[in-house]
Amino acid sequence: MDDFIIRGISLHGEVTVDAAVSGGKWVAVSESLGAGYGDEIDGAGKILLPGVIDAHVHFNEPGRTDWEGIATGSAALAAGGGTAFFDMPLNSSPPVLNASGVLEKRRLGEEKSQTDFGIWGGLTPDSLGTMEEMADEGVVAFKAFMCGSGLEEFGMAGRKVLAEGMKIAAKRGIVVGVHAEDESVVSRFMPTGASTSIAEGMRQWFASRPVEVELAAIRIAIDLAGEAGAKLHVVHVTHPECLDLISKGRAEGVDVTAETCPHYLLLNTESGAMIGPAAKCAPPLRDKGVVEALWAALDQVETIGSDHSPSPPDMKTGGDVFAMWGGIAGCQNGIELACGLALEKGISLEGLSRKWRTNVFRRFGVDGAGIEVGADADFFLLEKGYGVIESGEQRSRHRFSPYVGMERGWRVSGTWLRGEPVTAKTRGRFLRPAK
Ligand SMILES: [Zn+2]
């Protein structure tokens, strides 16, 4: 491992520094450093940002590597600035519902992942008796669905199961992440007529899951977390009204935080209808005005995760949008696009980057830090890169993403893990909550 120094780089897009790395760690970050730090890298015109910990991906291994897989998923993540991911318990097959599921996924991650990784366990009607053993094996959090997950083997957590699971998680001090959409409310908004086009079908999909569906579930989850004393993290929040509800819960003493995803900041119902099935997800995209309001309410968001959830392209085709797989492949381009837009809006990248790095470490209880002396040199560089995002540059198995075809102002030019550029040969480490 060579020592090196990046000269004249813009830290977080805010202040020009020299930043030196030795033994895989930051050893000096300062306005101007002298000689003797090893290889020289010219950072002029580039922005230095801390590596992304994407706390929400579905790489689907074992069992559904035809959808993605750890090798291609982690390669896509690293191409987008990622140095670690926390993998959801679904849609691997079997899903992670017990200790052997954690151990098997850990083994595969250590064999194939180009970045560090952590593992979510499932909180379902089938796992209440095995949550403790998953905690023993180091899961970073438990995931529960408050509506159907789309997969039979990962059951919905109704009120009773969620309450019970939260108590177990609280005892172990582990976060519970909920997919907050209320099944009983979803059914109220289902469209009656068939759609005449894909764009129309997409609009019907957006209308079928309005914010009321999220709000109803978040209310229940906050109440249950308050009763259980659990740490609640509401994943993929789409709307400022949800953030207000979560902030209110926190003000009332519940340990509740929110995650949002780049696609809720970058896409809307108009662009999503034009993009088509690549932009189908749940909760769905929101109207332009809501997206702007979400940007304005970002200080209420604790973490940003991609919810990268690809499928084979043939699960995104046909005439019926409701029957297609819902999931966005976004772990490669989401952060660079969000950074570009934030720079246009005059929003601090330092603040934004906390949501994918230090806030993630803190919320999930995993050790780690941002760009500071003594911390691991996990980082990426952004460079001005006008031009269209191409399918051919995608590292995801199916090279299929709602961002393909979009113009970008900035692009990730390289990602380093513990001071080494991430390549196909890089292997990451298993991350778990600190004791
Ligand atoms: Zn997800």
XYZ file of C-alpha atoms and ligand atoms in Angstrom:
436
model
C 0.000 0.000 0.000
C 1.629 3.246 -1.141
C 1.484 6.564 0.645
C 0.098 9.410 -1.413
C -1.128 12.959 -1.233
C -3.884 14.663 -3.187
C -2.928 18.299 -3.740
C -5.271 21.220 -4.220
C -8.489 19.256 -3.975
C -11.810 20.795 -3.031
C -12.963 19.083 0.172
C -16.773 18.695 0.007
C -16.727 21.331 -2.749
C -16.088 23.954 -0.067
C -12.434 24.436 0.817
C -9.225 23.616 -1.068
C -6.916 21.271 0.839
C -4.001 18.880 0.556
C -5.018 15.449 1.870
C -2.457 12.742 2.681
C -2.920 9.001 3.104
C -0.588 6.493 4.752
C -1.288 2.894 5.702
C -4.838 3.217 4.379
C -5.698 6.111 6.691
C -5.885 9.876 6.476
C -2.731 11.211 8.115
C -3.023 14.907 7.292
C -5.748 17.110 5.841
C -4.812 20.740 5.752
C -4.796 23.878 3.625
C -1.190 23.360 2.617
C 1.114 20.431 3.360
C 4.853 20.171 2.673
C 6.800 17.392 0.961
C 7.297 13.802 2.097
C 3.837 12.302 1.764
C 4.609 9.921 -1.118
C 3.055 9.894 -4.586
C 1.532 13.166 -5.706
C -1.980 13.318 -7.166
C -3.230 16.557 -8.685
C -6.717 17.257 -7.353
C -7.317 20.473 -9.298
C -10.908 20.845 -10.434
C -12.073 17.821 -8.476
C -14.130 17.391 -5.327
C -13.150 15.033 -2.495
C -16.037 13.309 -0.716
C -16.259 10.517 1.869
C -17.089 7.030 0.561
C -20.764 6.204 0.373
C -22.134 3.699 2.872
C -25.272 2.675 1.016
C -27.394 1.333 3.864
C -30.148 0.107 1.560
C -29.443 -2.232 -1.358
C -30.923 -5.463 -2.643
C -28.112 -7.437 -4.286
C -30.235 -10.601 -4.162
C -27.482 -13.108 -3.440
C -27.737 -15.985 -2.702
C -30.504 -17.323 -4.872
C -31.315 -14.509 -7.279
C -27.995 -13.657 -8.876
C -29.852 -13.552 -12.204
C -31.376 -10.317 -10.772
C -28.055 -8.807 -9.556
C -25.499 -10.474 -7.263
C -22.794 -9.212 -4.900
C -19.987 -9.004 -7.512
C -21.879 -6.849 -10.021
C -23.822 -4.951 -7.354
C -20.700 -3.947 -5.421
C -18.937 -3.027 -8.686
C -21.828 -0.708 -9.605
C -21.789 0.763 -6.108
C -18.036 1.448 -6.219
C -18.387 3.058 -9.659
C -20.766 5.479 -7.975
C -18.571 6.363 -4.993
C -19.616 3.528 -2.685
C -17.201 1.933 -0.220
C -19.774 -0.145 1.704
C -23.336 -1.403 1.497
C -25.847 -2.884 3.890
C -27.745 -5.608 2.045
C -31.441 -6.129 2.650
C -32.678 -9.566 3.772
C -34.760 -9.846 0.616
C -34.677 -10.540 -2.323
C -32.004 -13.111 -1.707
C -33.413 -16.613 -1.741
C -33.804 -17.745 0.914
C -34.215 -14.350 2.566
C -32.082 -13.738 5.675
C -34.329 -14.916 8.508
C -31.910 -16.841 10.745
C -28.243 -17.178 11.724
C -27.348 -19.537 8.905
C -28.758 -17.018 6.411
C -26.490 -14.321 7.875
C -23.452 -16.611 7.816
C -24.061 -17.686 4.224
C -24.446 -14.114 3.005
C -21.347 -13.084 4.966
C -19.353 -15.894 3.348
C -20.488 -14.793 -0.128
C -19.759 -11.147 0.640
C -16.233 -11.902 1.830
C -15.664 -13.935 -1.323
C -17.140 -11.488 -3.853
C -17.691 -7.968 -2.568
C -15.457 -5.179 -3.872
C -16.558 -2.981 -0.955
C -17.202 -3.418 2.754
C -20.634 -4.735 3.593
C -23.148 -5.253 6.384
C -26.208 -7.489 6.482
C -29.821 -6.755 7.392
C -31.926 -9.511 8.961
C -35.640 -9.913 8.363
C -38.402 -9.176 10.868
C -41.291 -11.305 9.625
C -43.877 -13.641 11.188
C -41.332 -16.435 10.604
C -38.299 -14.834 12.279
C -39.431 -13.730 15.755
C -37.734 -16.806 17.226
C -34.480 -16.258 15.322
C -33.902 -12.496 15.620
C -31.625 -13.022 18.632
C -29.381 -15.460 16.767
C -29.179 -13.033 13.829
C -28.176 -10.300 16.289
C -25.453 -12.617 17.603
C -24.087 -12.945 14.057
C -23.864 -9.167 13.668
C -26.798 -7.959 11.551
C -26.757 -4.162 11.278
C -30.547 -3.872 11.496
C -33.860 -5.679 11.027
C -36.209 -4.975 8.134
C -39.993 -5.278 8.292
C -42.621 -4.774 5.620
C -45.890 -3.136 6.714
C -47.449 -4.172 3.383
C -46.911 -7.122 1.070
C -43.219 -7.403 0.080
C -44.008 -8.855 -3.332
C -42.370 -12.118 -2.229
C -44.228 -14.883 -0.461
C -41.167 -16.024 1.504
C -40.830 -12.607 3.181
C -44.086 -12.139 5.070
C -45.673 -8.843 6.000
C -45.268 -7.766 9.631
C -48.731 -6.938 10.933
C -49.161 -4.856 14.069
C -48.670 -7.782 16.473
C -45.575 -9.179 14.787
C -44.005 -5.733 14.431
C -44.646 -4.960 18.113
C -43.087 -8.251 19.155
C -40.100 -7.867 16.812
C -39.451 -4.317 17.990
C -39.226 -5.531 21.580
C -36.574 -8.085 20.635
C -34.628 -5.528 18.579
C -34.869 -2.981 21.408
C -33.426 -5.473 23.865
C -30.389 -5.870 21.586
C -30.178 -2.163 20.733
C -30.559 -2.885 17.002
C -32.399 -0.614 14.566
C -35.693 -1.705 12.993
C -36.175 -0.373 9.454
C -39.699 -0.370 8.129
C -41.106 -0.257 4.646
C -43.933 2.041 5.645
C -46.920 1.614 3.377
C -50.186 0.513 4.985
C -51.692 -2.464 3.177
C -55.265 -1.595 4.192
C -54.925 1.945 2.820
C -53.267 0.793 -0.443
C -56.420 -1.074 -1.463
C -58.492 2.131 -1.286
C -56.651 3.780 -4.153
C -56.439 0.939 -6.681
C -57.443 2.080 -10.202
C -60.554 0.602 -11.741
C -59.918 0.933 -15.500
C -57.110 -0.587 -17.557
C -54.410 1.763 -18.869
C -54.015 2.483 -22.565
C -50.256 3.068 -22.539
C -47.187 2.493 -20.373
C -47.053 6.197 -19.447
C -50.707 6.060 -18.404
C -50.046 2.850 -16.448
C -47.153 4.573 -14.658
C -49.446 7.487 -13.740
C -52.014 5.036 -12.385
C -49.265 3.394 -10.324
C -48.200 6.753 -8.839
C -51.850 7.589 -8.012
C -52.479 4.196 -6.425
C -50.044 4.780 -3.558
C -50.471 8.390 -2.386
C -48.741 9.803 0.674
C -51.698 8.807 2.890
C -50.518 5.207 2.474
C -47.108 6.113 3.913
C -48.459 8.367 6.651
C -50.838 5.705 7.975
C -48.031 3.174 8.299
C -45.540 5.645 9.807
C -48.070 6.592 12.522
C -48.431 2.940 13.519
C -44.692 2.289 13.430
C -43.924 5.322 15.612
C -46.544 4.267 18.175
C -45.176 0.729 18.339
C -41.545 1.896 18.544
C -42.483 4.232 21.387
C -44.119 1.379 23.295
C -41.211 -1.003 22.671
C -38.440 1.550 23.216
C -37.110 0.521 19.789
C -34.840 2.407 17.408
C -37.002 2.983 14.335
C -35.655 3.979 10.912
C -38.337 4.663 8.309
C -36.723 3.736 4.999
C -37.355 5.337 1.593
C -39.456 8.272 2.780
C -40.787 10.215 -0.224
C -42.582 13.209 1.202
C -42.018 16.153 3.592
C -45.298 15.358 5.373
C -43.756 12.038 6.390
C -40.656 13.838 7.641
C -42.820 16.187 9.712
C -44.591 13.212 11.270
C -41.240 11.577 12.061
C -39.835 14.801 13.559
C -42.966 15.080 15.698
C -42.453 11.504 16.924
C -38.867 12.340 17.805
C -39.969 15.463 19.657
C -42.298 13.229 21.670
C -39.376 11.041 22.696
C -39.467 8.203 20.161
C -36.095 7.195 18.691
C -37.168 7.527 15.067
C -35.245 8.683 11.981
C -35.829 8.800 8.233
C -34.056 7.634 5.107
C -34.745 8.953 1.639
C -33.378 7.819 -1.728
C -31.769 9.749 -4.596
C -34.644 8.826 -6.924
C -37.125 10.773 -4.775
C -34.847 13.801 -5.194
C -34.017 13.326 -8.882
C -37.191 11.984 -10.518
C -40.860 12.900 -10.352
C -44.202 11.643 -11.657
C -43.726 13.469 -14.969
C -40.215 12.246 -15.727
C -41.075 8.830 -14.298
C -44.063 8.391 -16.624
C -41.788 9.146 -19.583
C -38.995 6.834 -18.376
C -41.474 3.992 -17.839
C -41.004 0.758 -15.863
C -37.331 1.459 -14.959
C -38.801 4.170 -12.690
C -41.411 1.968 -11.016
C -40.853 1.673 -7.276
C -42.785 1.621 -4.020
C -43.493 4.015 -2.455
C -43.756 5.635 -5.889
C -42.268 8.839 -7.267
C -44.034 12.056 -6.275
C -45.024 15.261 -8.102
C -42.451 17.939 -8.942
C -43.610 20.253 -6.149
C -43.177 17.495 -3.566
C -39.674 16.754 -4.849
C -38.695 20.415 -4.411
C -40.210 20.412 -0.916
C -38.252 17.266 -0.085
C -34.994 19.020 -1.038
C -36.033 21.895 1.226
C -36.738 19.495 4.105
C -33.482 17.519 3.805
C -32.277 18.514 7.252
C -34.965 16.175 8.616
C -33.454 13.228 6.713
C -30.917 11.164 8.648
C -29.613 8.893 5.860
C -29.652 8.573 2.074
C -29.669 5.066 0.609
C -30.254 3.952 -2.957
C -32.810 1.156 -2.412
C -31.043 -0.377 -5.426
C -33.428 -3.182 -6.367
C -32.974 -4.425 -9.924
C -34.608 -7.325 -11.691
C -34.105 -9.027 -15.040
C -35.402 -6.707 -17.795
C -38.143 -9.151 -18.751
C -39.758 -8.517 -15.356
C -40.073 -4.861 -16.388
C -41.780 -5.456 -19.731
C -45.314 -6.180 -20.942
C -48.376 -3.955 -20.978
C -49.422 -4.051 -17.314
C -47.344 -1.725 -15.114
C -49.002 -3.066 -11.943
C -47.795 -6.595 -12.754
C -44.171 -5.511 -13.350
C -41.387 -5.709 -10.780
C -41.127 -2.516 -8.732
C -37.536 -1.547 -7.976
C -35.013 1.014 -9.166
C -31.417 0.199 -10.073
C -29.798 3.325 -8.697
C -26.668 2.567 -6.671
C -24.264 3.627 -9.447
C -25.519 7.048 -10.550
C -27.827 8.263 -7.777
C -25.217 9.968 -5.600
C -23.290 11.698 -8.420
C -26.565 13.050 -9.846
C -27.745 14.182 -6.411
C -24.382 15.913 -5.847
C -24.669 17.672 -9.202
C -28.147 18.915 -8.415
C -27.173 19.938 -4.876
C -24.299 22.023 -6.288
C -26.742 23.716 -8.687
C -29.076 24.451 -5.785
C -26.287 25.734 -3.541
C -26.825 22.917 -1.036
C -23.781 21.892 1.013
C -22.174 18.622 -0.071
C -20.640 18.404 3.378
C -24.135 18.191 4.854
C -25.360 15.832 2.141
C -22.378 13.516 2.546
C -23.055 13.083 6.263
C -26.299 11.351 5.271
C -24.420 8.645 3.374
C -21.468 8.303 5.760
C -21.228 9.513 9.353
C -24.976 9.491 10.010
C -25.132 5.893 8.743
C -22.302 4.820 11.062
C -23.950 6.573 13.988
C -27.484 5.342 13.339
C -26.514 1.703 12.845
C -23.865 1.702 15.580
C -21.019 0.782 13.225
C -17.563 2.298 13.842
C -16.254 4.685 11.211
C -15.761 8.321 10.320
C -15.657 10.785 7.450
C -12.612 12.537 6.031
C -10.524 13.269 9.119
C -7.093 12.384 10.408
C -7.002 8.832 11.773
C -10.032 7.608 9.835
C -9.917 5.031 7.038
C -9.212 6.692 3.682
C -12.524 5.660 2.110
C -13.404 8.309 -0.450
C -14.336 9.179 -3.999
C -13.539 12.007 -6.360
C -16.109 13.927 -8.362
C -15.079 15.588 -11.590
C -16.944 17.756 -14.050
C -18.404 15.327 -16.516
C -20.962 16.752 -18.807
C -22.692 14.215 -20.936
C -25.261 11.519 -20.953
C -25.232 8.468 -18.682
C -24.776 5.462 -20.954
C -26.060 1.926 -20.591
C -22.568 0.643 -21.463
C -20.989 2.224 -18.376
C -23.400 0.491 -15.989
C -21.736 -2.171 -13.819
C -25.041 -3.627 -12.639
C -25.846 -7.060 -14.111
C -28.562 -5.768 -16.431
C -27.193 -2.292 -17.279
C -30.705 -0.999 -16.802
C -31.488 2.131 -14.805
C -33.886 5.096 -14.880
C -30.816 7.347 -15.057
C -29.545 5.980 -18.368
C -29.999 8.771 -20.897
C -29.909 11.538 -18.278
C -27.451 14.446 -18.519
C -25.050 14.802 -15.642
C -22.974 17.764 -14.526
C -20.567 15.811 -12.318
C -19.368 12.235 -12.337
C -17.479 9.932 -9.990
C -13.959 9.559 -11.369
C -12.652 7.024 -8.855
C -13.338 5.390 -5.491
C -10.762 4.365 -2.854
C -11.219 1.896 0.005
C -8.651 2.189 2.830
C -6.344 4.093 0.524
C -6.537 1.663 -2.416
C -8.440 2.304 -5.656
C -11.388 -0.104 -5.796
C -10.961 -2.600 -8.654
C -12.383 -6.003 -9.540
C -9.693 -7.494 -7.276
C -10.584 -5.452 -4.179
C -12.284 -7.374 -1.386
C -14.203 -5.657 1.394
C -14.757 -6.522 5.024
C -17.824 -7.520 6.988
C -19.197 -4.622 9.057
C -21.253 -5.136 12.208
C -22.481 -2.943 15.041
C -19.825 -2.228 17.659
C -20.411 -4.040 20.930
Zn -35.668 -1.732 -0.421
